[in-house]
Amino acid sequence: MSERRLLKEYQVVKKELGNHKNIISSLEPIDSDDLTNWTATILGPPNTPYHGHSFDLRIHLTPEYPLKPPQVTFSAYKMPHCNIEFKTGKICLNILDNANWSPVWNLLTVVLAIYQLLSDPVTDSPLNIDLSNILKIKDTSAYYGLIEYYLNNKSDK
Amino acid sequence: MKVEVKKVHCVFSWSWHIPKNAGTIESGLGEDAIGDIHGMVHEDDEEDVCGICRASFNRTCPNCKFPGDGCPLVIGECQHNFHVHCIYEWLDTSTSRGLCPMCRQLFQLKKGVSINDSHIERFRELAIKRQQEQNEFESNLDDDAAIARAIAEQEDTGRNVDNQGDIIMDQDLVVR
Ligand SMILES: [Zn+2]
Ligand SMILES: [Zn+2]
Ligand SMILES: [Zn+2]
């Protein structure tokens, strides 16, 4: 849409981000002159293998935003998760699809939904087949073990 | 004391009259994840804002300069309000599927509301466009299903099916 919509977005984020301190440690434009490219850092939810780690997101708002969803990815080779492609950081989440997106959502709701995805992996639409298969057979210790292996070795790539 | 009026400056303020229950109507979709996220959007808005552009209804949509008649509101059958320009732009995308962005019901202008009157024709045209796309989409699904069935049948019976989904019978007849 326009610069004015993006400015609103910026104000909403600044105002409401404090309410989500335990979830989102940062959400801001990469360059304050350009409100179309953002970064976010979310914290690993408690009671998941991600707890104690933090994860960076890149968010790009196309000129059609908010009529089309934002493009959000994790950093490549950083995020072992059923619904995230490890090589690219691509996220499979219904609200980020054109068909399910609604323009009443905003950057905060999107980032919160991605945080929720970390707690609730969906084995039906996997982008990481290995993790999904382990999760399907409910082998929790292998699941935790594999994710922790990835997370602790992520700096190698 | 004698007061003499030398000059009068007229000042006025206005705002849209927005029904109290607007925007709080329960959708028929139940408490799915989308409903939860949706609830978060509006938890602490002090004034009524358009859900699409997030500007106050008493201001303009992002593309207009003059509020009021220049950038009016419309009310949906579902009781959700938007700047007419914002909801029109949304419904003009095929991804909208003609649905209200707030409650995901088919968006229709509420009948018998005067501010909707001048837009009814344009919105009806849009709705028809979306409906046609939807029909096309569904018939494509049907075609895909038919092709899948035909292929499954071919595997069963050894008949040939080309990639259009037409069944090529032994006698070289094509059955669509
Ligand atoms: Zn608007
Ligand atoms: Zn307008
Ligand atoms: Zn609605």
Short mmCIF file of C-alpha atoms and ligand atoms in Angstrom, two decimals:
data_model
loop_
_atom_site.label_atom_id
_atom_site.label_comp_id
_atom_site.label_asym_id
_atom_site.label_seq_id
_atom_site.Cartn_x
_atom_site.Cartn_y
_atom_site.Cartn_z
CA MET A 1 0.00 0.00 0.00
CA SER A 2 1.81 3.13 1.00
CA GLU A 3 4.39 4.71 3.21
CA ARG A 4 1.60 5.82 5.55
CA ARG A 5 0.44 2.27 6.19
CA LEU A 6 4.03 1.27 6.93
CA LEU A 7 4.44 4.17 9.34
CA LYS A 8 1.33 2.96 11.19
CA GLU A 9 2.88 -0.46 11.32
CA TYR A 10 6.04 1.03 12.79
CA GLN A 11 4.05 2.91 15.46
CA VAL A 12 2.02 -0.15 16.40
CA VAL A 13 5.16 -2.24 16.74
CA LYS A 14 6.91 0.38 18.87
CA LYS A 15 3.88 0.70 21.12
CA GLU A 16 3.07 -2.98 21.57
CA LEU A 17 6.44 -4.70 21.42
CA GLY A 18 6.95 -4.20 25.17
CA ASN A 19 3.94 -6.45 25.86
CA HIS A 20 5.75 -9.38 24.28
CA LYS A 21 9.21 -9.07 25.86
CA ASN A 22 9.38 -12.77 26.74
CA ILE A 23 8.68 -13.77 23.16
CA ILE A 24 10.16 -11.19 20.83
CA SER A 25 13.44 -9.65 21.87
CA SER A 26 13.56 -7.31 18.89
CA LEU A 27 11.51 -6.31 15.87
CA GLU A 28 12.70 -3.34 13.86
CA PRO A 29 13.45 -2.06 10.39
CA ILE A 30 16.99 -2.90 9.27
CA ASP A 31 17.43 0.70 8.19
CA SER A 32 15.08 3.25 9.75
CA ASP A 33 14.71 4.98 6.37
CA ASP A 34 13.34 1.83 4.77
CA LEU A 35 10.25 0.34 6.40
CA THR A 36 10.00 -2.53 3.92
CA ASN A 37 12.83 -4.65 5.34
CA TRP A 38 12.76 -5.76 8.98
CA THR A 39 14.56 -8.11 11.30
CA ALA A 40 13.16 -9.82 14.34
CA THR A 41 14.65 -11.98 17.05
CA ILE A 42 12.39 -14.43 18.82
CA LEU A 43 13.20 -16.51 21.85
CA GLY A 44 12.82 -20.28 21.98
CA PRO A 45 9.58 -21.11 23.81
CA PRO A 46 9.81 -22.91 27.17
CA ASN A 47 9.24 -26.68 27.11
CA THR A 48 10.61 -26.99 23.60
CA PRO A 49 14.09 -27.98 22.42
CA TYR A 50 14.46 -24.36 21.29
CA HIS A 51 14.39 -22.95 24.84
CA GLY A 52 17.52 -21.01 25.69
CA HIS A 53 18.23 -20.17 22.06
CA SER A 54 17.19 -17.17 20.04
CA PHE A 55 16.34 -17.05 16.36
CA ASP A 56 16.57 -14.31 13.76
CA LEU A 57 13.89 -13.62 11.19
CA ARG A 58 14.07 -11.55 8.03
CA ILE A 59 10.85 -9.87 6.97
CA HIS A 60 10.23 -8.25 3.63
CA LEU A 61 7.08 -6.23 2.96
CA THR A 62 6.22 -6.12 -0.73
CA PRO A 63 4.49 -3.08 -2.27
CA GLU A 64 1.22 -5.06 -2.07
CA TYR A 65 1.45 -5.40 1.71
CA PRO A 66 -0.94 -5.63 3.56
CA LEU A 67 -3.08 -6.96 0.73
CA LYS A 68 -0.48 -9.72 0.32
CA PRO A 69 1.36 -11.40 3.21
CA PRO A 70 4.85 -10.36 4.28
CA GLN A 71 7.74 -12.60 3.22
CA VAL A 72 9.33 -14.06 6.33
CA THR A 73 12.29 -16.42 6.61
CA PHE A 74 14.62 -17.69 9.29
CA SER A 75 18.34 -17.42 8.60
CA ALA A 76 19.59 -20.25 6.41
CA TYR A 77 21.05 -23.29 8.21
CA LYS A 78 19.90 -21.98 11.59
CA MET A 79 16.46 -23.40 12.23
CA PRO A 80 15.80 -27.12 12.63
CA HIS A 81 12.01 -27.42 12.66
CA CYS A 82 9.44 -29.62 10.93
CA ASN A 83 7.89 -26.74 9.03
CA ILE A 84 11.05 -24.83 8.17
CA GLU A 85 13.38 -25.69 5.32
CA PHE A 86 16.80 -25.94 6.95
CA LYS A 87 18.81 -24.93 3.88
CA THR A 88 16.84 -21.76 3.17
CA GLY A 89 14.96 -20.85 6.34
CA LYS A 90 11.67 -20.92 4.41
CA ILE A 91 8.62 -21.19 6.65
CA CYS A 92 5.49 -23.24 5.99
CA LEU A 93 2.73 -21.47 7.91
CA ASN A 94 -0.82 -21.12 6.65
CA ILE A 95 -1.27 -17.44 7.45
CA LEU A 96 1.77 -16.59 5.30
CA ASP A 97 0.08 -18.08 2.21
CA ASN A 98 -1.81 -15.76 -0.10
CA ALA A 99 -4.91 -17.89 0.32
CA ASN A 100 -5.05 -17.60 4.11
CA TRP A 101 -3.60 -14.15 4.68
CA SER A 102 -5.79 -11.33 5.97
CA PRO A 103 -4.82 -7.65 5.75
CA VAL A 104 -5.96 -7.07 9.32
CA TRP A 105 -2.88 -8.88 10.57
CA ASN A 106 0.35 -7.03 11.13
CA LEU A 107 4.03 -7.68 11.75
CA LEU A 108 3.48 -8.42 15.43
CA THR A 109 0.74 -10.96 14.83
CA VAL A 110 2.90 -12.63 12.19
CA VAL A 111 5.93 -12.89 14.44
CA LEU A 112 3.77 -14.17 17.31
CA ALA A 113 2.29 -16.80 15.01
CA ILE A 114 5.79 -17.95 14.03
CA TYR A 115 6.71 -18.18 17.71
CA GLN A 116 3.61 -20.31 18.19
CA LEU A 117 4.77 -22.56 15.34
CA LEU A 118 7.95 -23.33 17.32
CA SER A 119 5.79 -24.78 20.09
CA ASP A 120 3.37 -26.51 17.74
CA PRO A 121 5.19 -28.17 14.84
CA VAL A 122 2.82 -29.61 12.24
CA THR A 123 3.87 -32.97 10.85
CA ASP A 124 1.33 -32.86 8.00
CA SER A 125 3.13 -30.22 5.96
CA PRO A 126 6.80 -30.84 6.66
CA LEU A 127 9.69 -28.98 5.10
CA ASN A 128 12.14 -30.95 7.23
CA ILE A 129 11.30 -34.59 6.60
CA ASP A 130 13.79 -36.06 9.08
CA LEU A 131 12.43 -34.12 12.03
CA SER A 132 8.88 -34.69 10.97
CA ASN A 133 9.33 -38.45 10.79
CA ILE A 134 10.91 -38.59 14.23
CA LEU A 135 8.11 -36.47 15.65
CA LYS A 136 5.46 -38.65 14.02
CA ILE A 137 6.69 -41.74 15.82
CA LYS A 138 6.85 -39.65 19.02
CA ASP A 139 10.50 -40.42 19.69
CA THR A 140 10.95 -37.40 21.95
CA SER A 141 14.52 -38.05 22.95
CA ALA A 142 15.65 -38.45 19.34
CA TYR A 143 13.66 -35.34 18.45
CA TYR A 144 15.29 -33.24 21.16
CA GLY A 145 18.67 -34.78 20.41
CA LEU A 146 18.57 -34.00 16.70
CA ILE A 147 17.40 -30.43 17.20
CA GLU A 148 20.02 -29.80 19.86
CA TYR A 149 22.65 -31.25 17.57
CA TYR A 150 21.65 -28.86 14.80
CA LEU A 151 21.44 -25.90 17.15
CA ASN A 152 24.81 -26.50 18.74
CA ASN A 153 26.55 -27.03 15.42
CA LYS A 154 24.88 -24.24 13.55
CA SER A 155 27.91 -21.98 13.64
CA ASP A 156 29.81 -24.48 11.47
CA LYS A 157 27.90 -23.54 8.36
CA MET B 1 -20.25 45.47 31.06
CA LYS B 2 -20.96 45.56 27.40
CA VAL B 3 -19.63 42.92 25.07
CA GLU B 4 -19.28 43.70 21.43
CA VAL B 5 -18.85 40.85 18.99
CA LYS B 6 -16.37 41.91 16.37
CA LYS B 7 -15.72 38.69 14.56
CA VAL B 8 -16.94 35.11 14.70
CA HIS B 9 -14.76 32.12 13.79
CA CYS B 10 -16.76 29.00 13.14
CA VAL B 11 -15.11 25.80 14.25
CA PHE B 12 -16.59 22.36 13.92
CA SER B 13 -15.55 18.82 14.51
CA TRP B 14 -17.09 15.66 13.19
CA SER B 15 -16.71 11.93 13.43
CA TRP B 16 -18.37 8.96 11.83
CA HIS B 17 -21.18 7.50 13.82
CA ILE B 18 -20.11 3.89 14.26
CA PRO B 19 -22.60 1.49 15.85
CA LYS B 20 -21.48 0.27 19.28
CA ASN B 21 -21.59 -3.40 18.42
CA ALA B 22 -19.58 -2.94 15.24
CA GLY B 23 -16.55 -5.14 15.09
CA THR B 24 -17.45 -7.21 18.12
CA ILE B 25 -19.89 -9.55 16.39
CA GLU B 26 -18.84 -13.14 16.82
CA SER B 27 -17.89 -14.83 13.62
CA GLY B 28 -19.33 -18.22 12.86
CA LEU B 29 -15.85 -19.66 12.48
CA GLY B 30 -15.29 -20.62 16.09
CA GLU B 31 -12.10 -20.33 18.08
CA ASP B 32 -9.54 -21.42 15.56
CA ALA B 33 -5.98 -20.17 15.55
CA ILE B 34 -6.87 -17.41 13.14
CA GLY B 35 -9.52 -16.18 15.55
CA ASP B 36 -6.96 -16.02 18.33
CA ILE B 37 -4.50 -14.02 16.32
CA HIS B 38 -7.28 -11.80 15.17
CA GLY B 39 -8.26 -11.04 18.75
CA MET B 40 -4.77 -9.82 19.52
CA VAL B 41 -4.85 -7.24 16.77
CA HIS B 42 -7.43 -5.09 18.43
CA GLU B 43 -6.85 -5.62 22.10
CA ASP B 44 -5.80 -2.09 22.93
CA ASP B 45 -6.83 0.22 20.16
CA GLU B 46 -8.08 3.41 21.76
CA GLU B 47 -10.03 4.58 18.77
CA ASP B 48 -11.84 2.82 16.01
CA VAL B 49 -9.40 2.12 13.24
CA CYS B 50 -9.87 0.57 9.85
CA GLY B 51 -8.52 -2.97 10.15
CA ILE B 52 -6.88 -2.81 6.76
CA CYS B 53 -4.95 0.48 6.86
CA ARG B 54 -5.03 0.90 10.65
CA ALA B 55 -5.85 4.60 10.30
CA SER B 56 -8.74 6.02 12.30
CA PHE B 57 -12.08 5.99 10.53
CA ASN B 58 -12.18 9.73 11.04
CA ARG B 59 -9.06 10.10 8.96
CA THR B 60 -8.57 9.00 5.39
CA CYS B 61 -7.30 5.80 3.92
CA PRO B 62 -3.63 5.97 2.86
CA ASN B 63 -4.51 7.06 -0.65
CA CYS B 64 -6.80 10.01 0.12
CA LYS B 65 -6.28 13.55 1.33
CA PHE B 66 -9.72 14.62 2.52
CA PRO B 67 -11.63 12.71 5.18
CA GLY B 68 -15.39 12.45 5.30
CA ASP B 69 -17.31 12.27 2.06
CA GLY B 70 -14.07 12.05 0.07
CA CYS B 71 -13.09 8.80 1.79
CA PRO B 72 -16.25 7.32 3.27
CA LEU B 73 -16.83 4.18 5.28
CA VAL B 74 -18.91 1.17 4.41
CA ILE B 75 -20.51 -1.37 6.73
CA GLY B 76 -20.65 -5.06 5.93
CA GLU B 77 -23.50 -7.46 6.64
CA CYS B 78 -21.09 -8.92 9.21
CA GLN B 79 -20.99 -5.49 10.97
CA HIS B 80 -17.35 -4.86 10.08
CA ASN B 81 -16.51 -1.35 8.91
CA PHE B 82 -13.78 -0.25 6.56
CA HIS B 83 -12.78 2.75 4.49
CA VAL B 84 -14.53 2.04 1.23
CA HIS B 85 -11.22 2.40 -0.64
CA CYS B 86 -9.44 -0.09 1.64
CA ILE B 87 -12.05 -2.86 1.48
CA TYR B 88 -12.53 -2.32 -2.24
CA GLU B 89 -8.80 -2.70 -2.86
CA TRP B 90 -8.78 -5.89 -0.79
CA LEU B 91 -11.82 -7.40 -2.49
CA ASP B 92 -10.26 -6.52 -5.83
CA THR B 93 -7.44 -9.02 -5.18
CA SER B 94 -8.25 -12.60 -6.08
CA THR B 95 -6.57 -13.77 -2.87
CA SER B 96 -9.39 -12.12 -0.90
CA ARG B 97 -11.84 -14.69 -2.31
CA GLY B 98 -14.44 -12.02 -1.57
CA LEU B 99 -14.12 -12.56 2.19
CA CYS B 100 -14.20 -10.03 5.00
CA PRO B 101 -10.62 -9.71 6.31
CA MET B 102 -11.89 -9.65 9.90
CA CYS B 103 -14.27 -12.59 10.07
CA ARG B 104 -13.73 -14.44 6.77
CA GLN B 105 -17.39 -14.46 5.88
CA LEU B 106 -18.38 -13.41 2.39
CA PHE B 107 -18.23 -9.61 2.47
CA GLN B 108 -21.47 -7.95 1.46
CA LEU B 109 -22.56 -4.38 2.00
CA LYS B 110 -25.20 -4.15 4.66
CA LYS B 111 -28.58 -3.37 3.18
CA GLY B 112 -30.65 -0.38 4.23
CA VAL B 113 -27.66 1.69 5.36
CA SER B 114 -27.51 4.99 3.50
CA ILE B 115 -23.70 5.32 3.48
CA ASN B 116 -23.48 2.03 1.58
CA ASP B 117 -25.98 3.02 -1.11
CA SER B 118 -23.68 4.66 -3.64
CA HIS B 119 -21.25 1.70 -3.61
CA ILE B 120 -23.64 -1.20 -3.98
CA GLU B 121 -23.26 -1.56 -7.75
CA ARG B 122 -19.44 -1.56 -7.74
CA PHE B 123 -19.30 -4.08 -4.91
CA ARG B 124 -21.78 -6.33 -6.64
CA GLU B 125 -19.54 -6.37 -9.74
CA LEU B 126 -16.54 -7.30 -7.61
CA ALA B 127 -18.47 -10.06 -5.87
CA ILE B 128 -19.42 -11.55 -9.23
CA LYS B 129 -15.78 -11.48 -10.34
CA ARG B 130 -14.64 -13.30 -7.20
CA GLN B 131 -17.48 -15.80 -7.50
CA GLN B 132 -16.46 -16.65 -11.07
CA GLU B 133 -12.86 -17.22 -9.99
CA GLN B 134 -14.04 -19.41 -7.17
CA ASN B 135 -16.20 -21.47 -9.52
CA GLU B 136 -13.28 -21.86 -11.91
CA PHE B 137 -11.02 -22.88 -9.06
CA GLU B 138 -13.52 -25.47 -7.89
CA SER B 139 -14.07 -26.89 -11.35
CA ASN B 140 -10.29 -27.18 -11.73
CA LEU B 141 -10.28 -29.16 -8.52
CA ASP B 142 -13.00 -31.35 -9.98
CA ASP B 143 -10.93 -31.80 -13.17
CA ASP B 144 -7.89 -32.75 -11.11
CA ALA B 145 -9.97 -35.23 -9.17
CA ALA B 146 -11.36 -36.64 -12.42
CA ILE B 147 -7.87 -37.06 -13.85
CA ALA B 148 -6.71 -38.74 -10.65
CA ARG B 149 -9.71 -41.10 -10.79
CA ALA B 150 -9.10 -41.87 -14.44
CA ILE B 151 -5.44 -42.61 -13.78
CA ALA B 152 -6.35 -44.86 -10.87
CA GLU B 153 -8.86 -46.61 -13.10
CA GLN B 154 -6.25 -47.01 -15.82
CA GLU B 155 -3.96 -48.69 -13.36
CA ASP B 156 -6.80 -51.04 -12.51
CA THR B 157 -7.97 -51.84 -15.99
CA GLY B 158 -4.96 -51.15 -18.15
CA ARG B 159 -6.79 -48.52 -20.20
CA ASN B 160 -4.81 -45.56 -21.50
CA VAL B 161 -5.30 -42.05 -20.19
CA ASP B 162 -3.53 -39.11 -21.78
CA ASN B 163 -2.37 -36.13 -19.77
CA GLN B 164 -5.59 -34.23 -20.43
CA GLY B 165 -7.38 -36.82 -18.42
CA ASP B 166 -9.14 -38.17 -21.49
CA ILE B 167 -9.54 -41.90 -21.49
CA ILE B 168 -8.31 -43.48 -24.70
CA MET B 169 -10.27 -46.64 -25.23
CA ASP B 170 -9.01 -49.67 -27.09
CA GLN B 171 -11.01 -48.69 -30.13
CA ASP B 172 -9.16 -45.34 -30.27
CA LEU B 173 -12.24 -43.51 -29.08
CA VAL B 174 -11.55 -40.66 -26.71
CA VAL B 175 -13.93 -40.40 -23.80
CA ARG B 176 -13.99 -37.09 -21.97
ZN ZN C 1 -8.67 1.97 5.79
ZN ZN C 2 -9.73 6.77 0.62
ZN ZN C 3 -16.63 -9.25 8.85
#
